[in-house]
C-alpha cells in the first residue's frame, strides 16, 4: 500500500512549477548528451516520457537508477526477484547512454530498459500513464520530488534502495525539513547502504518506522562479464611477464600510479602496468602523460596488445571484468584523491588482491571488512602503493593469502541478496498475487 506523505509544501510547489518551465531546456541538454553517444531520436524522446516499448501484461516493477554503477548494481537483484516472482515483469530506467548500453548487454529475464523521464509533471505523467508500474524502487540518492509525488498520487508503493546521501546533500535537505519529510514520506521502505546514511536520512525527517540500515548493494552484484577470447589473447601477449592493474583511475591519479610503476621497474624490469582510466575518453590525454613520463605504451582502443610495452593503456568500455580476471594485483582508483573510491567487490569476485588509497567514503564498510580479512590493503600515497605491489610480486604466498581472502569475502556477501529481496517484497506487498486491473 502506498504511504501518505502529507501535504505538498510551498517549496515543492515552486519546484514543480520551475521544472515545468525548464523542461524544454533540460530536454535539449539531455538530448544533446545522448545524441553525442549515437542514441536515436526516438530513444532520446524517452526522456520526455514517450515510451519506445509496449507495457507487458501482468505485474510490472519499476527500478530507477542514475547511471552505470547504480544501474548495474540492481541487475542481480532483479534476477533474484524474478526467480521469486514468476509472474512479474521489470522495467529499469537510467539517464546515461553508457548505462543503457551496459544494461542492455546484461538484462535479466523479463526486463527492459528505458531512459528515465525528466522530473517535470506532464513528462512524468506521460511515463506513468504508459507503464502503470505496480511498484517503484529508486536506487541510492534518486530523490526526484515530482516523480515520487506523481507515483504516490497513483497509489504506487515505493522503496528507496541502497540509499546514500553525502553530508553536503543531507545538509541542504535539512534546511527544508518539511519538504524533506514530504519527499521521504512517499517511501514504504528506505534501505540504506550504511549506518552514516541511515543517520543522515533520520536527520532529514525520514519516517523512522520505514528506515532500515542495510548493505551496499554494489557489494552484492553478480560478477562482471569476462570475454574469454580476449582474456586468452592478453595472457598470451603478456606471457610470463609479471603485471599489475590500476583500474578506474581519475585525473591526477595517473601521475601517482606512473611514479609507483617507475619505482617497481627498478626491481622488476619486465613488469607491465595495465592502466585502465575510469573515463576511457581521456585516453589521448593519459597516453600523452605515459609517454611524457618516459614509458613505452601500447593502447587497447587501437587494437594493440601489450607486447613488450611497459604500460598497456586499457581505454575501452565493458572490459573491466576481463582485466580483473587477467590480473591478480589490482589497485582501485578514485581513492588516492578525495573522490570516494570505487567498488572493491568486483575485483574480489575475480579473486584479485586489492590495494586502494585512503579516500573510500563511498565504500567505507566494504573496504573495512576487506582489510580486516586480509583481502585489501589501504595505502596513503604512491610510495606505499609501490611497496604493496612489490610485496605481492616478491612474496607469492602473501598474494595467494590475499586472493583467497577476497574470494571468501565475496562468497559470504552473495547470500545477503535474498534478504534484500525479501524486505522489498514484504514492504511493497509483492508477495501477494496481483489484483486484476
PDB file of C-alpha atoms in Angstrom, residues 26-313:
ATOM      1  CA  UNK A  26      16.508  20.292 -19.643  1.00  0.00           C
ATOM      2  CA  UNK A  27      15.468  18.068 -22.552  1.00  0.00           C
ATOM      3  CA  UNK A  28      17.676  19.958 -25.012  1.00  0.00           C
ATOM      4  CA  UNK A  29      20.717  19.409 -22.772  1.00  0.00           C
ATOM      5  CA  UNK A  30      19.887  15.750 -22.063  1.00  0.00           C
ATOM      6  CA  UNK A  31      19.137  15.037 -25.714  1.00  0.00           C
ATOM      7  CA  UNK A  32      22.415  16.586 -26.851  1.00  0.00           C
ATOM      8  CA  UNK A  33      24.390  14.341 -24.496  1.00  0.00           C
ATOM      9  CA  UNK A  34      22.577  11.237 -25.735  1.00  0.00           C
ATOM     10  CA  UNK A  35      22.948  12.254 -29.387  1.00  0.00           C
ATOM     11  CA  UNK A  36      26.726  12.555 -28.951  1.00  0.00           C
ATOM     12  CA  UNK A  37      26.705   8.864 -27.960  1.00  0.00           C
ATOM     13  CA  UNK A  38      24.694   7.804 -31.014  1.00  0.00           C
ATOM     14  CA  UNK A  39      21.293   7.428 -29.309  1.00  0.00           C
ATOM     15  CA  UNK A  40      18.440   7.606 -31.828  1.00  0.00           C
ATOM     16  CA  UNK A  41      15.908  10.436 -31.845  1.00  0.00           C
ATOM     17  CA  UNK A  42      13.109   8.065 -30.824  1.00  0.00           C
ATOM     18  CA  UNK A  43      15.035   6.837 -27.815  1.00  0.00           C
ATOM     19  CA  UNK A  44      16.033  10.360 -26.835  1.00  0.00           C
ATOM     20  CA  UNK A  45      12.321  11.177 -26.579  1.00  0.00           C
ATOM     21  CA  UNK A  46      12.048   8.626 -23.785  1.00  0.00           C
ATOM     22  CA  UNK A  47      13.401  11.465 -21.642  1.00  0.00           C
ATOM     23  CA  UNK A  48      10.081  13.201 -22.394  1.00  0.00           C
ATOM     24  CA  UNK A  49       8.135  10.152 -21.236  1.00  0.00           C
ATOM     25  CA  UNK A  50       7.457   8.782 -24.752  1.00  0.00           C
ATOM     26  CA  UNK A  51       7.926   5.009 -24.477  1.00  0.00           C
ATOM     27  CA  UNK A  52       9.554   3.031 -27.287  1.00  0.00           C
ATOM     28  CA  UNK A  53       8.354  -0.325 -25.930  1.00  0.00           C
ATOM     29  CA  UNK A  54       4.936  -1.687 -25.081  1.00  0.00           C
ATOM     30  CA  UNK A  55       3.956  -2.323 -21.496  1.00  0.00           C
ATOM     31  CA  UNK A  56       3.976  -6.060 -20.795  1.00  0.00           C
ATOM     32  CA  UNK A  57       0.864  -7.656 -19.384  1.00  0.00           C
ATOM     33  CA  UNK A  58       0.791  -8.578 -15.722  1.00  0.00           C
ATOM     34  CA  UNK A  59       2.602  -7.066 -12.772  1.00  0.00           C
ATOM     35  CA  UNK A  60       5.446  -4.632 -13.511  1.00  0.00           C
ATOM     36  CA  UNK A  61       8.117  -3.466 -11.047  1.00  0.00           C
ATOM     37  CA  UNK A  62       9.979  -0.282 -11.961  1.00  0.00           C
ATOM     38  CA  UNK A  63      13.602   0.242 -10.886  1.00  0.00           C
ATOM     39  CA  UNK A  64      15.043   3.739 -11.319  1.00  0.00           C
ATOM     40  CA  UNK A  65      18.795   4.382 -11.124  1.00  0.00           C
ATOM     41  CA  UNK A  66      21.039   7.261 -12.137  1.00  0.00           C
ATOM     42  CA  UNK A  67      23.935   5.927 -14.176  1.00  0.00           C
ATOM     43  CA  UNK A  68      26.224   2.955 -14.748  1.00  0.00           C
ATOM     44  CA  UNK A  69      27.183   1.910 -11.224  1.00  0.00           C
ATOM     45  CA  UNK A  70      23.720   2.274  -9.759  1.00  0.00           C
ATOM     46  CA  UNK A  71      22.039   0.564 -12.711  1.00  0.00           C
ATOM     47  CA  UNK A  72      24.343  -2.443 -12.830  1.00  0.00           C
ATOM     48  CA  UNK A  73      24.113  -2.886  -9.064  1.00  0.00           C
ATOM     49  CA  UNK A  74      20.413  -3.788  -9.280  1.00  0.00           C
ATOM     50  CA  UNK A  75      20.550  -6.274 -12.164  1.00  0.00           C
ATOM     51  CA  UNK A  76      21.434  -9.206  -9.917  1.00  0.00           C
ATOM     52  CA  UNK A  77      18.668  -8.201  -7.511  1.00  0.00           C
ATOM     53  CA  UNK A  78      16.178  -8.070 -10.389  1.00  0.00           C
ATOM     54  CA  UNK A  79      17.207 -11.593 -11.379  1.00  0.00           C
ATOM     55  CA  UNK A  80      16.672 -12.797  -7.794  1.00  0.00           C
ATOM     56  CA  UNK A  81      13.294 -11.097  -7.549  1.00  0.00           C
ATOM     57  CA  UNK A  82      12.346 -12.507 -10.949  1.00  0.00           C
ATOM     58  CA  UNK A  83      13.030 -16.024  -9.681  1.00  0.00           C
ATOM     59  CA  UNK A  84      10.918 -15.296  -6.594  1.00  0.00           C
ATOM     60  CA  UNK A  85       8.052 -13.608  -8.500  1.00  0.00           C
ATOM     61  CA  UNK A  86       7.479 -15.746 -11.552  1.00  0.00           C
ATOM     62  CA  UNK A  87       4.521 -13.669 -12.796  1.00  0.00           C
ATOM     63  CA  UNK A  88       6.365 -10.334 -12.675  1.00  0.00           C
ATOM     64  CA  UNK A  89       7.990  -8.180 -15.361  1.00  0.00           C
ATOM     65  CA  UNK A  90      10.629  -5.487 -14.738  1.00  0.00           C
ATOM     66  CA  UNK A  91      11.475  -2.046 -16.096  1.00  0.00           C
ATOM     67  CA  UNK A  92      14.756  -0.275 -15.350  1.00  0.00           C
ATOM     68  CA  UNK A  93      15.296   3.408 -16.139  1.00  0.00           C
ATOM     69  CA  UNK A  94      18.548   5.373 -16.169  1.00  0.00           C
ATOM     70  CA  UNK A  95      19.789   8.628 -17.624  1.00  0.00           C
ATOM     71  CA  UNK A  96      23.045   7.970 -19.484  1.00  0.00           C
ATOM     72  CA  UNK A  97      23.897   6.342 -22.795  1.00  0.00           C
ATOM     73  CA  UNK A  98      26.661   4.241 -21.252  1.00  0.00           C
ATOM     74  CA  UNK A  99      24.323   2.822 -18.626  1.00  0.00           C
ATOM     75  CA  UNK A 100      21.765   1.976 -21.320  1.00  0.00           C
ATOM     76  CA  UNK A 101      24.324   0.082 -23.390  1.00  0.00           C
ATOM     77  CA  UNK A 102      25.715  -1.918 -20.488  1.00  0.00           C
ATOM     78  CA  UNK A 103      22.268  -2.669 -19.059  1.00  0.00           C
ATOM     79  CA  UNK A 104      21.002  -3.947 -22.400  1.00  0.00           C
ATOM     80  CA  UNK A 105      24.007  -6.266 -22.615  1.00  0.00           C
ATOM     81  CA  UNK A 106      23.159  -7.814 -19.230  1.00  0.00           C
ATOM     82  CA  UNK A 107      19.376  -7.638 -18.928  1.00  0.00           C
ATOM     83  CA  UNK A 108      17.906 -10.365 -16.710  1.00  0.00           C
ATOM     84  CA  UNK A 109      14.867 -12.302 -17.951  1.00  0.00           C
ATOM     85  CA  UNK A 110      11.589 -10.368 -18.299  1.00  0.00           C
ATOM     86  CA  UNK A 111      13.368  -6.999 -18.022  1.00  0.00           C
ATOM     87  CA  UNK A 112      13.592  -3.994 -20.338  1.00  0.00           C
ATOM     88  CA  UNK A 113      15.322  -0.585 -20.263  1.00  0.00           C
ATOM     89  CA  UNK A 114      14.116   2.935 -20.979  1.00  0.00           C
ATOM     90  CA  UNK A 115      15.709   6.316 -20.426  1.00  0.00           C
ATOM     91  CA  UNK A 116      14.293   7.973 -17.331  1.00  0.00           C
ATOM     92  CA  UNK A 117      11.702  10.729 -17.751  1.00  0.00           C
ATOM     93  CA  UNK A 118      12.750  14.217 -16.778  1.00  0.00           C
ATOM     94  CA  UNK A 119      11.321  15.304 -13.431  1.00  0.00           C
ATOM     95  CA  UNK A 120       8.501  17.519 -14.709  1.00  0.00           C
ATOM     96  CA  UNK A 121       4.745  16.913 -14.176  1.00  0.00           C
ATOM     97  CA  UNK A 122       3.497  16.314 -17.724  1.00  0.00           C
ATOM     98  CA  UNK A 123       6.527  14.228 -18.643  1.00  0.00           C
ATOM     99  CA  UNK A 124       6.275  12.012 -15.562  1.00  0.00           C
ATOM    100  CA  UNK A 125       2.511  11.658 -16.040  1.00  0.00           C
ATOM    101  CA  UNK A 126       3.046  10.537 -19.647  1.00  0.00           C
ATOM    102  CA  UNK A 127       5.589   7.960 -18.476  1.00  0.00           C
ATOM    103  CA  UNK A 128       3.333   6.617 -15.705  1.00  0.00           C
ATOM    104  CA  UNK A 129       0.245   6.571 -17.953  1.00  0.00           C
ATOM    105  CA  UNK A 130       2.051   4.212 -20.306  1.00  0.00           C
ATOM    106  CA  UNK A 131       3.946   1.948 -17.906  1.00  0.00           C
ATOM    107  CA  UNK A 132       1.496   1.818 -14.937  1.00  0.00           C
ATOM    108  CA  UNK A 133       4.051   0.209 -12.577  1.00  0.00           C
ATOM    109  CA  UNK A 134       2.753  -1.814  -9.651  1.00  0.00           C
ATOM    110  CA  UNK A 135       5.735  -0.751  -7.521  1.00  0.00           C
ATOM    111  CA  UNK A 136       8.724   1.549  -7.842  1.00  0.00           C
ATOM    112  CA  UNK A 137      12.218   1.082  -6.416  1.00  0.00           C
ATOM    113  CA  UNK A 138      14.569   4.071  -6.513  1.00  0.00           C
ATOM    114  CA  UNK A 139      18.310   3.492  -6.107  1.00  0.00           C
ATOM    115  CA  UNK A 140      20.846   5.403  -3.987  1.00  0.00           C
ATOM    116  CA  UNK A 141      20.178   9.188  -3.986  1.00  0.00           C
ATOM    117  CA  UNK A 142      17.480   9.398  -6.662  1.00  0.00           C
ATOM    118  CA  UNK A 143      15.105  11.721  -4.819  1.00  0.00           C
ATOM    119  CA  UNK A 144      13.101  13.256  -7.672  1.00  0.00           C
ATOM    120  CA  UNK A 145      10.216  15.126  -5.992  1.00  0.00           C
ATOM    121  CA  UNK A 146       7.772  15.232  -8.919  1.00  0.00           C
ATOM    122  CA  UNK A 147       8.394  11.608  -9.841  1.00  0.00           C
ATOM    123  CA  UNK A 148       7.763  10.491  -6.265  1.00  0.00           C
ATOM    124  CA  UNK A 149       4.688  12.672  -5.798  1.00  0.00           C
ATOM    125  CA  UNK A 150       3.078  11.583  -9.081  1.00  0.00           C
ATOM    126  CA  UNK A 151       3.699   7.909  -8.295  1.00  0.00           C
ATOM    127  CA  UNK A 152       2.375   8.364  -4.769  1.00  0.00           C
ATOM    128  CA  UNK A 153      -0.759  10.084  -6.032  1.00  0.00           C
ATOM    129  CA  UNK A 154      -1.471   6.990  -8.147  1.00  0.00           C
ATOM    130  CA  UNK A 155      -1.094   4.664  -5.177  1.00  0.00           C
ATOM    131  CA  UNK A 156       2.155   3.109  -6.419  1.00  0.00           C
ATOM    132  CA  UNK A 157       4.133   1.752  -3.420  1.00  0.00           C
ATOM    133  CA  UNK A 158       7.742   2.960  -3.434  1.00  0.00           C
ATOM    134  CA  UNK A 159      11.053   1.987  -1.847  1.00  0.00           C
ATOM    135  CA  UNK A 160      14.438   3.712  -1.684  1.00  0.00           C
ATOM    136  CA  UNK A 161      17.153   1.093  -2.034  1.00  0.00           C
ATOM    137  CA  UNK A 162      20.860   1.346  -1.249  1.00  0.00           C
ATOM    138  CA  UNK A 163      20.149   4.858  -0.004  1.00  0.00           C
ATOM    139  CA  UNK A 164      23.207   7.076   0.200  1.00  0.00           C
ATOM    140  CA  UNK A 165      23.490  10.820   0.765  1.00  0.00           C
ATOM    141  CA  UNK A 166      26.660  12.838   1.155  1.00  0.00           C
ATOM    142  CA  UNK A 167      26.943  15.158   4.169  1.00  0.00           C
ATOM    143  CA  UNK A 168      26.595  18.130   1.809  1.00  0.00           C
ATOM    144  CA  UNK A 169      23.385  16.836   0.211  1.00  0.00           C
ATOM    145  CA  UNK A 170      21.914  15.932   3.587  1.00  0.00           C
ATOM    146  CA  UNK A 171      22.728  19.416   4.939  1.00  0.00           C
ATOM    147  CA  UNK A 172      20.888  21.032   2.016  1.00  0.00           C
ATOM    148  CA  UNK A 173      17.797  18.900   2.623  1.00  0.00           C
ATOM    149  CA  UNK A 174      17.900  19.627   6.369  1.00  0.00           C
ATOM    150  CA  UNK A 175      17.473  23.323   5.644  1.00  0.00           C
ATOM    151  CA  UNK A 176      13.981  22.440   4.387  1.00  0.00           C
ATOM    152  CA  UNK A 177      12.724  19.816   6.869  1.00  0.00           C
ATOM    153  CA  UNK A 178       9.047  19.940   5.868  1.00  0.00           C
ATOM    154  CA  UNK A 179       9.880  19.356   2.193  1.00  0.00           C
ATOM    155  CA  UNK A 180      12.337  16.589   3.111  1.00  0.00           C
ATOM    156  CA  UNK A 181       9.633  14.941   5.224  1.00  0.00           C
ATOM    157  CA  UNK A 182       7.165  15.238   2.322  1.00  0.00           C
ATOM    158  CA  UNK A 183       9.579  13.699  -0.209  1.00  0.00           C
ATOM    159  CA  UNK A 184      10.823  10.875   2.029  1.00  0.00           C
ATOM    160  CA  UNK A 185       7.303  10.153   3.253  1.00  0.00           C
ATOM    161  CA  UNK A 186       6.462   8.585  -0.115  1.00  0.00           C
ATOM    162  CA  UNK A 187       8.653   5.556   0.613  1.00  0.00           C
ATOM    163  CA  UNK A 188       7.259   2.448   2.276  1.00  0.00           C
ATOM    164  CA  UNK A 189      10.843   1.298   2.905  1.00  0.00           C
ATOM    165  CA  UNK A 190      14.164   3.156   2.963  1.00  0.00           C
ATOM    166  CA  UNK A 191      17.042   0.683   2.998  1.00  0.00           C
ATOM    167  CA  UNK A 192      20.389   2.438   3.441  1.00  0.00           C
ATOM    168  CA  UNK A 193      23.791   1.155   2.429  1.00  0.00           C
ATOM    169  CA  UNK A 194      25.447   2.040   5.737  1.00  0.00           C
ATOM    170  CA  UNK A 195      24.907   3.493   9.209  1.00  0.00           C
ATOM    171  CA  UNK A 196      26.067   7.015   8.296  1.00  0.00           C
ATOM    172  CA  UNK A 197      23.443   7.279   5.560  1.00  0.00           C
ATOM    173  CA  UNK A 198      20.772   5.994   7.954  1.00  0.00           C
ATOM    174  CA  UNK A 199      21.688   8.701  10.449  1.00  0.00           C
ATOM    175  CA  UNK A 200      21.626  11.432   7.781  1.00  0.00           C
ATOM    176  CA  UNK A 201      18.247  10.308   6.481  1.00  0.00           C
ATOM    177  CA  UNK A 202      16.868  10.200  10.017  1.00  0.00           C
ATOM    178  CA  UNK A 203      18.034  13.798  10.468  1.00  0.00           C
ATOM    179  CA  UNK A 204      16.192  14.618   7.221  1.00  0.00           C
ATOM    180  CA  UNK A 205      12.908  13.516   8.763  1.00  0.00           C
ATOM    181  CA  UNK A 206      12.736  10.075   7.142  1.00  0.00           C
ATOM    182  CA  UNK A 207       9.925   8.082   8.832  1.00  0.00           C
ATOM    183  CA  UNK A 208      11.805   6.047  11.478  1.00  0.00           C
ATOM    184  CA  UNK A 209       9.453   3.059  11.176  1.00  0.00           C
ATOM    185  CA  UNK A 210      10.365   2.717   7.477  1.00  0.00           C
ATOM    186  CA  UNK A 211      14.119   3.404   7.758  1.00  0.00           C
ATOM    187  CA  UNK A 212      16.426   0.380   7.900  1.00  0.00           C
ATOM    188  CA  UNK A 213      20.202   0.036   7.755  1.00  0.00           C
ATOM    189  CA  UNK A 214      21.280  -2.403   5.057  1.00  0.00           C
ATOM    190  CA  UNK A 215      24.297  -3.396   2.965  1.00  0.00           C
ATOM    191  CA  UNK A 216      25.868  -1.726  -0.030  1.00  0.00           C
ATOM    192  CA  UNK A 217      24.071  -3.263  -2.992  1.00  0.00           C
ATOM    193  CA  UNK A 218      27.147  -2.848  -5.187  1.00  0.00           C
ATOM    194  CA  UNK A 219      28.854  -5.362  -2.925  1.00  0.00           C
ATOM    195  CA  UNK A 220      26.176  -7.929  -3.741  1.00  0.00           C
ATOM    196  CA  UNK A 221      26.097  -7.762  -7.533  1.00  0.00           C
ATOM    197  CA  UNK A 222      26.937 -10.557  -9.954  1.00  0.00           C
ATOM    198  CA  UNK A 223      30.492 -10.911 -11.274  1.00  0.00           C
ATOM    199  CA  UNK A 224      31.427  -8.680 -14.194  1.00  0.00           C
ATOM    200  CA  UNK A 225      31.317 -10.419 -17.594  1.00  0.00           C
ATOM    201  CA  UNK A 226      34.565 -11.827 -18.972  1.00  0.00           C
ATOM    202  CA  UNK A 227      35.454 -12.067 -22.671  1.00  0.00           C
ATOM    203  CA  UNK A 228      37.380 -15.328 -22.591  1.00  0.00           C
ATOM    204  CA  UNK A 229      38.784 -14.964 -26.117  1.00  0.00           C
ATOM    205  CA  UNK A 230      40.166 -11.537 -25.232  1.00  0.00           C
ATOM    206  CA  UNK A 231      41.451 -12.902 -21.933  1.00  0.00           C
ATOM    207  CA  UNK A 232      43.344 -15.701 -23.687  1.00  0.00           C
ATOM    208  CA  UNK A 233      44.850 -13.239 -26.173  1.00  0.00           C
ATOM    209  CA  UNK A 234      46.016 -10.924 -23.403  1.00  0.00           C
ATOM    210  CA  UNK A 235      47.529 -13.793 -21.421  1.00  0.00           C
ATOM    211  CA  UNK A 236      49.397 -14.994 -24.475  1.00  0.00           C
ATOM    212  CA  UNK A 237      50.665 -11.483 -25.222  1.00  0.00           C
ATOM    213  CA  UNK A 238      51.941 -10.985 -21.673  1.00  0.00           C
ATOM    214  CA  UNK A 239      53.437 -14.460 -21.431  1.00  0.00           C
ATOM    215  CA  UNK A 240      55.490 -14.877 -18.253  1.00  0.00           C
ATOM    216  CA  UNK A 241      55.777 -11.120 -17.614  1.00  0.00           C
ATOM    217  CA  UNK A 242      54.558 -10.024 -14.159  1.00  0.00           C
ATOM    218  CA  UNK A 243      51.819  -7.397 -14.309  1.00  0.00           C
ATOM    219  CA  UNK A 244      49.517  -5.289 -12.145  1.00  0.00           C
ATOM    220  CA  UNK A 245      46.340  -3.355 -12.872  1.00  0.00           C
ATOM    221  CA  UNK A 246      45.462   0.224 -11.937  1.00  0.00           C
ATOM    222  CA  UNK A 247      41.707   0.372 -12.507  1.00  0.00           C
ATOM    223  CA  UNK A 248      39.260   3.303 -12.541  1.00  0.00           C
ATOM    224  CA  UNK A 249      41.940   5.957 -12.181  1.00  0.00           C
ATOM    225  CA  UNK A 250      40.983   9.629 -12.296  1.00  0.00           C
ATOM    226  CA  UNK A 251      42.759  12.739 -13.499  1.00  0.00           C
ATOM    227  CA  UNK A 252      45.677  13.373 -11.152  1.00  0.00           C
ATOM    228  CA  UNK A 253      45.995   9.739 -10.092  1.00  0.00           C
ATOM    229  CA  UNK A 254      47.801   8.512 -13.214  1.00  0.00           C
ATOM    230  CA  UNK A 255      50.831  10.637 -12.245  1.00  0.00           C
ATOM    231  CA  UNK A 256      50.977   8.880  -8.847  1.00  0.00           C
ATOM    232  CA  UNK A 257      50.489   5.429 -10.370  1.00  0.00           C
ATOM    233  CA  UNK A 258      53.174   6.006 -13.002  1.00  0.00           C
ATOM    234  CA  UNK A 259      55.627   7.101 -10.316  1.00  0.00           C
ATOM    235  CA  UNK A 260      54.902   3.857  -8.447  1.00  0.00           C
ATOM    236  CA  UNK A 261      55.403   1.912 -11.683  1.00  0.00           C
ATOM    237  CA  UNK A 262      58.802   3.578 -12.173  1.00  0.00           C
ATOM    238  CA  UNK A 263      59.865   2.520  -8.660  1.00  0.00           C
ATOM    239  CA  UNK A 264      58.748  -1.053  -9.310  1.00  0.00           C
ATOM    240  CA  UNK A 265      60.613  -1.281 -12.627  1.00  0.00           C
ATOM    241  CA  UNK A 266      63.933  -0.868 -10.773  1.00  0.00           C
ATOM    242  CA  UNK A 267      63.488  -4.276  -9.104  1.00  0.00           C
ATOM    243  CA  UNK A 268      61.195  -5.856 -11.729  1.00  0.00           C
ATOM    244  CA  UNK A 269      62.417  -4.614 -15.130  1.00  0.00           C
ATOM    245  CA  UNK A 270      59.970  -6.719 -17.144  1.00  0.00           C
ATOM    246  CA  UNK A 271      56.900  -5.585 -15.159  1.00  0.00           C
ATOM    247  CA  UNK A 272      53.855  -4.383 -17.120  1.00  0.00           C
ATOM    248  CA  UNK A 273      51.378  -1.846 -15.744  1.00  0.00           C
ATOM    249  CA  UNK A 274      47.837  -2.276 -17.092  1.00  0.00           C
ATOM    250  CA  UNK A 275      46.307   1.195 -16.772  1.00  0.00           C
ATOM    251  CA  UNK A 276      42.516   1.498 -17.076  1.00  0.00           C
ATOM    252  CA  UNK A 277      41.203   5.091 -16.676  1.00  0.00           C
ATOM    253  CA  UNK A 278      37.734   5.485 -15.194  1.00  0.00           C
ATOM    254  CA  UNK A 279      36.742   7.529 -18.261  1.00  0.00           C
ATOM    255  CA  UNK A 280      38.146   5.954 -21.456  1.00  0.00           C
ATOM    256  CA  UNK A 281      37.553   9.165 -23.408  1.00  0.00           C
ATOM    257  CA  UNK A 282      40.614  10.511 -21.562  1.00  0.00           C
ATOM    258  CA  UNK A 283      42.744   8.013 -23.485  1.00  0.00           C
ATOM    259  CA  UNK A 284      44.662  10.575 -25.581  1.00  0.00           C
ATOM    260  CA  UNK A 285      45.499  12.656 -22.514  1.00  0.00           C
ATOM    261  CA  UNK A 286      46.607   9.636 -20.489  1.00  0.00           C
ATOM    262  CA  UNK A 287      48.725   8.272 -23.346  1.00  0.00           C
ATOM    263  CA  UNK A 288      50.492  11.619 -23.656  1.00  0.00           C
ATOM    264  CA  UNK A 289      51.160  11.540 -19.930  1.00  0.00           C
ATOM    265  CA  UNK A 290      52.552   7.984 -20.140  1.00  0.00           C
ATOM    266  CA  UNK A 291      54.934   8.862 -22.970  1.00  0.00           C
ATOM    267  CA  UNK A 292      55.993  12.148 -21.337  1.00  0.00           C
ATOM    268  CA  UNK A 293      56.989  10.118 -18.278  1.00  0.00           C
ATOM    269  CA  UNK A 294      59.310   8.062 -20.491  1.00  0.00           C
ATOM    270  CA  UNK A 295      57.371   4.792 -20.639  1.00  0.00           C
ATOM    271  CA  UNK A 296      56.740   2.703 -23.704  1.00  0.00           C
ATOM    272  CA  UNK A 297      52.998   2.308 -24.321  1.00  0.00           C
ATOM    273  CA  UNK A 298      50.511   0.142 -26.199  1.00  0.00           C
ATOM    274  CA  UNK A 299      46.843   1.067 -26.423  1.00  0.00           C
ATOM    275  CA  UNK A 300      43.799  -1.178 -26.237  1.00  0.00           C
ATOM    276  CA  UNK A 301      41.474   1.122 -28.192  1.00  0.00           C
ATOM    277  CA  UNK A 302      43.789   0.808 -31.215  1.00  0.00           C
ATOM    278  CA  UNK A 303      43.599  -2.965 -31.098  1.00  0.00           C
ATOM    279  CA  UNK A 304      47.157  -3.303 -29.811  1.00  0.00           C
ATOM    280  CA  UNK A 305      48.315  -5.982 -27.362  1.00  0.00           C
ATOM    281  CA  UNK A 306      50.781  -5.406 -24.510  1.00  0.00           C
ATOM    282  CA  UNK A 307      53.772  -6.905 -26.272  1.00  0.00           C
ATOM    283  CA  UNK A 308      56.892  -5.504 -24.604  1.00  0.00           C
ATOM    284  CA  UNK A 309      55.249  -2.208 -23.615  1.00  0.00           C
ATOM    285  CA  UNK A 310      55.871  -1.047 -20.071  1.00  0.00           C
ATOM    286  CA  UNK A 311      52.354   0.396 -19.852  1.00  0.00           C
ATOM    287  CA  UNK A 312      49.277  -1.041 -21.542  1.00  0.00           C
ATOM    288  CA  UNK A 313      46.534   1.607 -21.728  1.00  0.00           C
TER     289      UNK A 313
END
